[in-house]
Short mmCIF file of C-alpha atoms and ligand atoms in Angstrom, two decimals:
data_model
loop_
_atom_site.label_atom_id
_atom_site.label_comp_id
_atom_site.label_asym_id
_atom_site.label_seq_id
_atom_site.Cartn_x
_atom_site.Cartn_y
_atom_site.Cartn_z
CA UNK A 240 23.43 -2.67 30.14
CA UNK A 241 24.73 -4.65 27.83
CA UNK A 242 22.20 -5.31 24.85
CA UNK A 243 22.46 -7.52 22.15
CA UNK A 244 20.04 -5.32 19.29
CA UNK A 245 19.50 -7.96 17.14
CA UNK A 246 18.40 -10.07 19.66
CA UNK A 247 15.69 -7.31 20.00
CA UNK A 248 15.24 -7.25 16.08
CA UNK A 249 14.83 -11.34 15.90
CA UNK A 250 12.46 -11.46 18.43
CA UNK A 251 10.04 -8.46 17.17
CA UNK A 252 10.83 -10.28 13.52
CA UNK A 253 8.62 -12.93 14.99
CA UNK A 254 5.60 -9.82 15.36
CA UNK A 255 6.47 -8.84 12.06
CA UNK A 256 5.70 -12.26 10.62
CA UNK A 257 2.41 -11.94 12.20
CA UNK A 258 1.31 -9.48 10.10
CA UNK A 259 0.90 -12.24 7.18
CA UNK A 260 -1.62 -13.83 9.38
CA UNK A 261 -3.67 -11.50 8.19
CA UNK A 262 -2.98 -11.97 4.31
CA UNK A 263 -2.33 -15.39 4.54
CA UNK A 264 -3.54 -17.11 7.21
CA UNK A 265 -0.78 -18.86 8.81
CA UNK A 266 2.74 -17.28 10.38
CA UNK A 267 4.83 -18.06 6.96
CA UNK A 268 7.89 -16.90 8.68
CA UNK A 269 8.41 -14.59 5.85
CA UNK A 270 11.07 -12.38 6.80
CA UNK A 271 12.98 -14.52 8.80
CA UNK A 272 13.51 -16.89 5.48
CA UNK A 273 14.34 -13.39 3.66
CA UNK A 274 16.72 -12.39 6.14
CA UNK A 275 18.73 -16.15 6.74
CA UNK A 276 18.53 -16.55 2.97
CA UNK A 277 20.00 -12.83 2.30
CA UNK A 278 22.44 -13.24 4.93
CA UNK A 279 23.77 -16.30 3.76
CA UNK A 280 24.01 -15.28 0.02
CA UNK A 281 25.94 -12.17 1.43
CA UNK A 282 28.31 -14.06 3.14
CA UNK A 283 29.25 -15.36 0.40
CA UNK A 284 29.37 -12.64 -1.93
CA UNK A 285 31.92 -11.14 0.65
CA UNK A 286 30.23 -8.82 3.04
CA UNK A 287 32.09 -7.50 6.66
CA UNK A 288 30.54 -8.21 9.68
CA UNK A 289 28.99 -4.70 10.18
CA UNK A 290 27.31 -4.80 7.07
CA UNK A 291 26.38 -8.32 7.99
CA UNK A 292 24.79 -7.10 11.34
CA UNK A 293 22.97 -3.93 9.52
CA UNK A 294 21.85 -6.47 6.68
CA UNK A 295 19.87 -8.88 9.30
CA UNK A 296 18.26 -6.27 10.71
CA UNK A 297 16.81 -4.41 7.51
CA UNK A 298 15.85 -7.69 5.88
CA UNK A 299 14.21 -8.81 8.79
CA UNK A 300 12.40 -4.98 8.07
CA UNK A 301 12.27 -5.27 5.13
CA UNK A 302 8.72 -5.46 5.09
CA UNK A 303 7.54 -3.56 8.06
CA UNK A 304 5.82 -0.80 5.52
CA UNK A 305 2.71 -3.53 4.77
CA UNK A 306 0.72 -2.18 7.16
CA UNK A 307 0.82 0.93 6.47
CA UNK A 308 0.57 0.74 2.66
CA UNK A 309 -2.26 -1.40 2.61
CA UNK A 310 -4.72 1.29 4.09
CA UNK A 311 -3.74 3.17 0.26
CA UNK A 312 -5.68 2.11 -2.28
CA UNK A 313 -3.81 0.07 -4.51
CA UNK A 314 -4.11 1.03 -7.79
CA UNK A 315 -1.23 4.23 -8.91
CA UNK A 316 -0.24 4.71 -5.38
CA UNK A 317 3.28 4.51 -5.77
CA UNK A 318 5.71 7.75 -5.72
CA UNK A 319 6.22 7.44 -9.20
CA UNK A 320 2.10 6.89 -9.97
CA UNK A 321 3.06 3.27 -11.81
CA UNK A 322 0.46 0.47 -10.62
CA UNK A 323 1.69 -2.06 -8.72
CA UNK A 324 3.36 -5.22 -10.26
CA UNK A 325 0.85 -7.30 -12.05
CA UNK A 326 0.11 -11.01 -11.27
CA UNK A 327 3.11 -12.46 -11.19
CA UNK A 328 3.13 -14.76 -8.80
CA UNK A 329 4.16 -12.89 -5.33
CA UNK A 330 1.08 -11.61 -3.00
CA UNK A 331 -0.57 -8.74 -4.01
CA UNK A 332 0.59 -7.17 -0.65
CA UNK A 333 4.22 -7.20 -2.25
CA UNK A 334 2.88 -5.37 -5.14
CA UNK A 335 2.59 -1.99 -4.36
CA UNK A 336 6.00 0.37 -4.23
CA UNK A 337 3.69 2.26 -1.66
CA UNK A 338 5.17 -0.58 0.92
CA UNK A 339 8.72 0.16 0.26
CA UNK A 340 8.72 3.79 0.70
CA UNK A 341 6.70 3.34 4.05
CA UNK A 342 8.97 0.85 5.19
CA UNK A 343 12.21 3.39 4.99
CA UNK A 344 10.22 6.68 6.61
CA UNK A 345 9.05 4.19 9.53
CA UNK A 346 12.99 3.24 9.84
CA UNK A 347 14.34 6.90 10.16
CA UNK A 348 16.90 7.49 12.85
CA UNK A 349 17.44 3.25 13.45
CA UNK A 350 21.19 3.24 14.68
CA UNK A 351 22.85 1.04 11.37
CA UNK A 352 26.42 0.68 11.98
CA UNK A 353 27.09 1.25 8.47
CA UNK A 354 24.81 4.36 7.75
CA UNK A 355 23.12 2.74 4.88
CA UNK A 356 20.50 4.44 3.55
CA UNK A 357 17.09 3.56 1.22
CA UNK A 358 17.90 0.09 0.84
CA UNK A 359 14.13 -0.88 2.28
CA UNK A 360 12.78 1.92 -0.83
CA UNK A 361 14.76 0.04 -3.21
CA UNK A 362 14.03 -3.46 -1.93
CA UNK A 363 11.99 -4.24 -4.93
CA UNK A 364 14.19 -3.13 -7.51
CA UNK A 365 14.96 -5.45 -10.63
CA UNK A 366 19.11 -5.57 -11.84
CA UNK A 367 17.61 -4.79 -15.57
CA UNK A 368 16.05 -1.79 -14.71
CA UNK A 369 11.94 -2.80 -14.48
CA UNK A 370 11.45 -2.56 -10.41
CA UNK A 371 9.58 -0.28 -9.08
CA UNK A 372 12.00 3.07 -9.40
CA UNK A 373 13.75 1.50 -12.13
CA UNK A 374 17.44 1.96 -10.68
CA UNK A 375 19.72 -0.75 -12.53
CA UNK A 376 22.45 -3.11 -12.54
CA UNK A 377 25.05 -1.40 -9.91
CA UNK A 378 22.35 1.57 -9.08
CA UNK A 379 20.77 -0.60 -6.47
CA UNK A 380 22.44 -0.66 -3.36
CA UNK A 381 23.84 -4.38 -2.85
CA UNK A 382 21.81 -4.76 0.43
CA UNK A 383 18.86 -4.04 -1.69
CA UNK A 384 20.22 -6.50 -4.46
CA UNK A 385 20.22 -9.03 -1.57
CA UNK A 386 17.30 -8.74 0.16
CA UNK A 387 15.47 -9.10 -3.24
CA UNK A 388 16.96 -12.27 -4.16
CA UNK A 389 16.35 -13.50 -0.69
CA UNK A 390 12.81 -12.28 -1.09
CA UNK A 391 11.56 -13.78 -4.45
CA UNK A 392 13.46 -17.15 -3.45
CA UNK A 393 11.20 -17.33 -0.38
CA UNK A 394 8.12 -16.26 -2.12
CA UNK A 395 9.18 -18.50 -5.18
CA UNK A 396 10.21 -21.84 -3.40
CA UNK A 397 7.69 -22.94 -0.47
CA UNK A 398 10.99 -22.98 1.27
CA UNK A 399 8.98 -24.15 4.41
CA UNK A 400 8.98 -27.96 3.55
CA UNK A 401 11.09 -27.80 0.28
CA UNK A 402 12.01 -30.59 -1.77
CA UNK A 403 14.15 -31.91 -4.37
CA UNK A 404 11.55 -31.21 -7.00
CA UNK A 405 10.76 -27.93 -5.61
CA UNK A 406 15.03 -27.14 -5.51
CA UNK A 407 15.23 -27.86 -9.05
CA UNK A 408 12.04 -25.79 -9.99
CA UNK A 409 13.81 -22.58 -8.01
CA UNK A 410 16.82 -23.51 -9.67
CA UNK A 411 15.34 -23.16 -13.40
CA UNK A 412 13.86 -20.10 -11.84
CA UNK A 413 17.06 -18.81 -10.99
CA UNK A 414 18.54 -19.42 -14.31
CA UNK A 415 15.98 -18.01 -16.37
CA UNK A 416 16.23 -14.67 -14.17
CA UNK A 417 19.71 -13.97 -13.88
CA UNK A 418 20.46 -11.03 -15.59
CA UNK A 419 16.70 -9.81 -15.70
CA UNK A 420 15.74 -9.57 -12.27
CA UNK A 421 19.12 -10.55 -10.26
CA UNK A 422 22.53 -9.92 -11.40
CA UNK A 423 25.08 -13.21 -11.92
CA UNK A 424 27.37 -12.52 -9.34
CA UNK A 425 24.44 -12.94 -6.43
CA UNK A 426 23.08 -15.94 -8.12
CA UNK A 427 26.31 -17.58 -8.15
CA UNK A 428 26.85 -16.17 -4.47
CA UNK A 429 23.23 -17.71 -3.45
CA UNK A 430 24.23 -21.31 -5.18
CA UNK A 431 27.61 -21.56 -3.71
CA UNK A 432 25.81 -21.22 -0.11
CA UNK A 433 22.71 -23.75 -1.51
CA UNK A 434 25.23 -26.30 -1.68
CA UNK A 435 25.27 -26.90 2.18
CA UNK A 436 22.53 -29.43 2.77
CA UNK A 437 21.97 -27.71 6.16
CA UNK A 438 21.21 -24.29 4.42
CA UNK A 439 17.81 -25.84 3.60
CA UNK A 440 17.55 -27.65 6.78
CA UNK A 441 17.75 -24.09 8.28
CA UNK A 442 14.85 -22.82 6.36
CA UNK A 443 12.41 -24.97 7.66
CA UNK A 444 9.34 -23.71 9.95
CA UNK A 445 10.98 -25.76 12.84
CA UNK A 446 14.34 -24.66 12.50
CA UNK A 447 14.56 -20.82 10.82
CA UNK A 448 13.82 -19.19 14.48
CA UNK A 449 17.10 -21.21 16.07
CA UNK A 450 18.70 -20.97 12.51
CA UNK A 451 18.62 -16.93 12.52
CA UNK A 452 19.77 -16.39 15.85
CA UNK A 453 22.78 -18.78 15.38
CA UNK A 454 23.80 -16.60 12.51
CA UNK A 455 23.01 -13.17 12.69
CA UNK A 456 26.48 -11.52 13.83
CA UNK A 457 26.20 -11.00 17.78
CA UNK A 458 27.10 -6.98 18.67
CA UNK A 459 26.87 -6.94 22.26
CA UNK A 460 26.71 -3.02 22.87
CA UNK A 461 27.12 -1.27 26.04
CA UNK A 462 23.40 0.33 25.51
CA UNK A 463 21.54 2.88 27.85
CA UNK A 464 17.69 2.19 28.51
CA UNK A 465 17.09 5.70 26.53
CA UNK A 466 19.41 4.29 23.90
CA UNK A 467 17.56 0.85 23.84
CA UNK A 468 14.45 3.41 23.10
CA UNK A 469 15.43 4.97 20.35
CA UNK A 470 14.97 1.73 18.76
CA UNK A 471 11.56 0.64 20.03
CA UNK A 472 10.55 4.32 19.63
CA UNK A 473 10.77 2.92 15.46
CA UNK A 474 8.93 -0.22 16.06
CA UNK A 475 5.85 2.15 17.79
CA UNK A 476 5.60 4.12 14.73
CA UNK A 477 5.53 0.62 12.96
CA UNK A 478 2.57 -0.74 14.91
CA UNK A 479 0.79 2.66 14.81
CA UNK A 480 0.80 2.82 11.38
CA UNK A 481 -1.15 -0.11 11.00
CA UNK A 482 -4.41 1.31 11.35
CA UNK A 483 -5.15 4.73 10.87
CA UNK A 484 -7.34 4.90 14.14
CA UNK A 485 -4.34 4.46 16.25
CA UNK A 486 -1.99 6.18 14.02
CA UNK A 487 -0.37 8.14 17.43
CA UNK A 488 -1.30 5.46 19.98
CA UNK A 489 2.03 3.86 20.88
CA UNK A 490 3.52 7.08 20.63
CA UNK A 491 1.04 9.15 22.84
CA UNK A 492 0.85 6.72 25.43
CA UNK A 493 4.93 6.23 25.75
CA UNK A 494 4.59 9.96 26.26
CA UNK A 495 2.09 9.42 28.65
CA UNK A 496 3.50 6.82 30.64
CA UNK A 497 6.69 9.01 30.60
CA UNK A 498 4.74 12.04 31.91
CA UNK A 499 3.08 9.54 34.98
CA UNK A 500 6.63 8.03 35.78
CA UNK A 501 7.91 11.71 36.34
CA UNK A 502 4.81 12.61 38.37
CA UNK A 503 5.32 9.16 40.93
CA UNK A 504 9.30 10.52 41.07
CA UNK A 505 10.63 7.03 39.40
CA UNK A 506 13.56 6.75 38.03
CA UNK A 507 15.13 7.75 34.62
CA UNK A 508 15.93 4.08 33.85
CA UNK A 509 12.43 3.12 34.74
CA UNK A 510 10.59 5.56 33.31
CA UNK A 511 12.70 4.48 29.52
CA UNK A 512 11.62 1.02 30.58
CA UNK A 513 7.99 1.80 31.33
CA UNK A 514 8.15 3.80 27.92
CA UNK A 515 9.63 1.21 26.37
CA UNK A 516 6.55 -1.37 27.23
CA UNK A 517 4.57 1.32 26.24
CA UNK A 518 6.15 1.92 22.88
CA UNK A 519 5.68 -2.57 22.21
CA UNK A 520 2.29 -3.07 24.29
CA UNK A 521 -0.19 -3.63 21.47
CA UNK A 522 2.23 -5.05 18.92
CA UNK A 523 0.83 -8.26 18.90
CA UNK A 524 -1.77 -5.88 17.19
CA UNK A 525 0.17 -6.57 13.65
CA UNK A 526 -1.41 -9.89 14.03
CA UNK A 527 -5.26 -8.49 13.69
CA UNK A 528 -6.73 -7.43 10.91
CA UNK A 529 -7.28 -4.65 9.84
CA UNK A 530 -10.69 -5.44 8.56
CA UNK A 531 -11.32 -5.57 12.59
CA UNK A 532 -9.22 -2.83 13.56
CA UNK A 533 -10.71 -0.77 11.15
CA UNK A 534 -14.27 -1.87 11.29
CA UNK A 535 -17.07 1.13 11.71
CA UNK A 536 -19.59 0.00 14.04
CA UNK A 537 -19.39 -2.17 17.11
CA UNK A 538 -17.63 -5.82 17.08
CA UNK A 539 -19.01 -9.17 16.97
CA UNK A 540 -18.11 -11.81 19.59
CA UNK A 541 -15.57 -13.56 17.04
CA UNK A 542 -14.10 -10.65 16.27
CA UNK A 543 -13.66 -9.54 19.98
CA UNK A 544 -12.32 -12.83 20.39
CA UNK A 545 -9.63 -12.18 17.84
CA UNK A 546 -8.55 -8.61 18.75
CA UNK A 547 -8.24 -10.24 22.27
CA UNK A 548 -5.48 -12.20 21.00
CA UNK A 549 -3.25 -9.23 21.06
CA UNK A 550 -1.54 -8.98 24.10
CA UNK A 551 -0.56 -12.98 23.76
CA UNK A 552 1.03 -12.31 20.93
CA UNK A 553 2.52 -9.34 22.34
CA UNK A 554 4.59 -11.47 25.69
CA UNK A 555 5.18 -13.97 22.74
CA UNK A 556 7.03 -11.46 20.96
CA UNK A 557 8.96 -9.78 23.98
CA UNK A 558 10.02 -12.45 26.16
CA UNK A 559 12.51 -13.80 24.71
CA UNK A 560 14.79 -10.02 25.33
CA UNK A 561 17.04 -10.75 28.02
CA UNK A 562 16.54 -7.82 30.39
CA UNK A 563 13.02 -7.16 28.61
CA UNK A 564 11.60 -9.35 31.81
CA UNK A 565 9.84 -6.28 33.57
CA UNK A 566 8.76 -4.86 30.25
CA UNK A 567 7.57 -7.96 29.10
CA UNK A 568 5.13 -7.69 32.13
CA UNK A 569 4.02 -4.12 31.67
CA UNK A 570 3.31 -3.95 27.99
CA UNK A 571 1.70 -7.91 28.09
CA UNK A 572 -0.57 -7.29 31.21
CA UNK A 573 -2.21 -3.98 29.85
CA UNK A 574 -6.13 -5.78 28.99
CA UNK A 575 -6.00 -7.40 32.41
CA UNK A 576 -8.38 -6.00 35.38
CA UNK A 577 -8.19 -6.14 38.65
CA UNK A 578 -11.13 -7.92 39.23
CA UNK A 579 -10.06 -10.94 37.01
CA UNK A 580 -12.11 -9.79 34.29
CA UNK A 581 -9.51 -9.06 31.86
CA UNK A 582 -7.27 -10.87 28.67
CA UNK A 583 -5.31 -13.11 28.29
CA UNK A 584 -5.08 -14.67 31.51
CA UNK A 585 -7.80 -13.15 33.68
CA UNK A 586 -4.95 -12.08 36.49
CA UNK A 587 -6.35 -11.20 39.80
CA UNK A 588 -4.93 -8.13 41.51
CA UNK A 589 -2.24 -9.78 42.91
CA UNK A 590 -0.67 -10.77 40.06
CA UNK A 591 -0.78 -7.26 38.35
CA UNK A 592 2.27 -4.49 39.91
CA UNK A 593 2.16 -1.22 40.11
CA UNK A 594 3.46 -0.46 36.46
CA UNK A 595 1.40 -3.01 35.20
CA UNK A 596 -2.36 -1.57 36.44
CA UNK A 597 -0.69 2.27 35.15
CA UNK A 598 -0.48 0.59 31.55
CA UNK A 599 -3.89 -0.39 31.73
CA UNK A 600 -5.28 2.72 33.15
CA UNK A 601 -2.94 4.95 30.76
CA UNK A 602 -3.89 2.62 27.86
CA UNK A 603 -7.79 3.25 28.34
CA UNK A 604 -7.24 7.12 28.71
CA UNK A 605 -5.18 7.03 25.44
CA UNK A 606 -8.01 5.10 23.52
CA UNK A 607 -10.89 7.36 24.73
CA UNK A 608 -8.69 10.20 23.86
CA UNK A 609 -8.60 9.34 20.19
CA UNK A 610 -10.92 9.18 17.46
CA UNK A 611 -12.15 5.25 16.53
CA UNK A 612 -14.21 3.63 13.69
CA UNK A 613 -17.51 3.77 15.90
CA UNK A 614 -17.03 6.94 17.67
CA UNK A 615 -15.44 10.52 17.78
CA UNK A 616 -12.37 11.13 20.44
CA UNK A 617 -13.45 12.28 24.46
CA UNK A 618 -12.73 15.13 25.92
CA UNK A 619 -10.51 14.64 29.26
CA UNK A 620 -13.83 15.38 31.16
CA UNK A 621 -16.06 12.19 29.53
CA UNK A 622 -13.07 10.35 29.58
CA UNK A 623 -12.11 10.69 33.70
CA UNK A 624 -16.36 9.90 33.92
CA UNK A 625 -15.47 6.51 32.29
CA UNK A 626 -12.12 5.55 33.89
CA UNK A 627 -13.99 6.60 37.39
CA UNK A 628 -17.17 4.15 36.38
CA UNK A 629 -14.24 1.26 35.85
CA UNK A 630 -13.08 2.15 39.21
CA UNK A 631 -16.16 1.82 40.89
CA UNK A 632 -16.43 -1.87 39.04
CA UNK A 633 -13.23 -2.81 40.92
CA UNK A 634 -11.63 -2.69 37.31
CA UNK A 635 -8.97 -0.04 37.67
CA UNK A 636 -7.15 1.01 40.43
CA UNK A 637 -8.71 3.93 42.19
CA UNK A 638 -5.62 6.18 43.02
CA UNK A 639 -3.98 5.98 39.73
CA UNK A 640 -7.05 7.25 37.93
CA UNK A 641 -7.15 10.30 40.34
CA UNK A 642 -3.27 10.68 39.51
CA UNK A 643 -4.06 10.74 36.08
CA UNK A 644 -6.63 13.78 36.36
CA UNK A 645 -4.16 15.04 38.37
CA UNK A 646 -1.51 15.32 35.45
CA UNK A 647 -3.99 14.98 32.30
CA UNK A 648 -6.44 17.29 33.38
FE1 FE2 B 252 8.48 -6.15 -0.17
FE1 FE2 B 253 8.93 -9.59 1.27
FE1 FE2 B 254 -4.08 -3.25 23.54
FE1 FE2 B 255 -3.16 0.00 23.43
#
């Protein structure tokens, strides 16, 4: 069909932003900012389309590592053993190099049409030398260079409701760090695109959704469902690593689900798609902490309440694809029951297909079959015992669970 990928990647940027609900509190629309301000300085400092297009998508990334460097400790955890950065003003989650290097490994095999390489490792390099891995000047790759200007301008200027006062205070900024932390040519490229009024009209909560689509560079692709997965295949591995409970979850139940679409005879395309939902199901996940996720012993109500919240966030995140309709479904409806009992919409039976009740059958085996905070992982034997109970309770649809002894067992 034919896909527009960064349509994928500015849609799933909004799932990535969630993940600062958990630092911060509120969506700050981080990496959007980063990735309109980046591509707009790079415009500027004369970059083709095709790096354009490979630029939105790894500064919209360029923080996908977060969650998985912040189960480290964060004290000397970076490759080359130096602490992270001290108070200086960005959030301490920004701080540790441990972020950067998770960020590229989770991005392996992503299908850039310019084959750059490490420019999420060197995201936090400085041009004088005192980042992280202490390339310099030229060293760092310019896509790097760019996303870190981008990236301290958002964290520096409270771009969401800036003002003229708050302009002139990133301005100083600016000056003072040209030639320390940026090199002149980008700051000069980032003020001649500042000088468009509607550059920080753009930036604002309201707008910088709208603002990124309209100018990230639209590469329709003639794209396969299997090719389609290669990408979300990446974004599974980002959402696993979050916790290290469900380290394999996406991944194992994609498998799954791919294993069970073979077994009822569907289709290649379908099967990719029901993979597909099964590689994006819980990655409205990013948006609960992991001081829930992660928690050893059971959950309170509030917390139950929050973890709950997943799967919203999860259609929120997805259905905005075009051609992501069915999958949207699949992955979004995987908490509901049969019997009306489930989240986020207590759906009856009849509002749940076929696809749909498999997720949430194949999503309960998956979670008994690994280890959690409170408990060890079930063998397939305890685990059937459970799914059959749930059937009994009108939960779960009867056949499926059979199906899946049939194949699991
Ligand atoms: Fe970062
Ligand atoms: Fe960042
Ligand atoms: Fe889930
Ligand atoms: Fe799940």
């Amino acid at each position: 069909m034919n896909f527009n990928l960064n349509n994928l990647v500015v849609a799933l940027s909004h799932a990535i932003d969630f993940m600062e609900i958990d630092f911060l509190g509120v969506v700050s629309n981080h990496s959007k900012r980063v990735a309109y301000i980046a591509m707009r300085t790079a415009e500027h400092a004369g970059l083709s389309r095709e790096s354009l297009f490979d630029l939105a998508t790894l500064a919209i990334l360029h923080d996908n590592g977060i969650g998985a460097a912040f189960r480290t400790p964060r004290t000397g955890d970076g490759p080359d053993g130096n602490p992270p950065a001290p108070s200086n003003g960005f959030p301490a989650m920004e701080g540790a190099a441990a972020h950067c290097v998770a960020g590229e490994e989770n991005l392996k095999g992503y299908p850039l049409l310019t084959g750059v390489r490490n420019i999420i490792t060197y995201h936090h390099e400085n041009w004088d030398g005192s980042g992280f891995f202490h390339l310099k000047g030229d060293e760092i790759p310019l896509m790097a260079q760019l996303i870190r200007i981008a990236d301290l301008i958002e964290l520096k200027g409270n771009l969401g409701g800036v003002d003229y006062e708050g302009k002139r205070q990133l301005y100083d900024y600016l000056e003072r760090q040209t030639g320390t932390l940026f090199s002149k040519d980008l700051v000069d490229s980032f003020h001649e695109t500042a000088a468009y009024p509607a550059f920080w009209l753009d930036l604002k909560d309201e707008f910088i959704r709208d603002a990124l689509h309209r100018i990230a560079p639209q590469f329709a692709q003639e794209m396969s469902w299997s090719e389609i997965r290669e990408v979300t295949k990446i974004f599974s591995r980002i959402i696993d690593s979050k916790s290290r409970f469900t380290r394999m979850h996406s991944q194992e139940l994609s498998e799954r689900a791919g294993r069970m679409g073979s077994f009822y005879g569907m289709s290649g395309e379908e099967i990719d798609e029901l993979r597909i939902a099964a590689d994006l199901h819980d990655i409205g996940k990013l948006a609960v902490s992991n001081s829930i996720l992660d928690k050893e012993g059971k959950l309170g109500p509030q917390e139950i309440d929050v973890i709950q919240r997943h799967t919203y966030y999860t259609r929120v995140s997805l259905e905005s694809i075009a051609g992501f309709e069915r999958i949207t479904e699949w992955a979004a409806n995987h908490h509901e029951k049969l019997d009306g009992s489930g989240y986020p919409y207590r759906k009856p039976a009849a509002g749940l297909d076929f696809n749909s009740r498999l997720m949430a059958c194949l999503d309960i085996y998956q979670a008994l079959a690994e280890e959690r905070p409170y408990r060890t992982a079930l063998s397939h034997e305890r685990t059937m015992e459970i799914l059959r109970g749930m059937t009994a309770q009108g939960k779960i649809e009867a056949a499926i669970v059979e199906d899946l002894d049939r194949v699991f067992g």
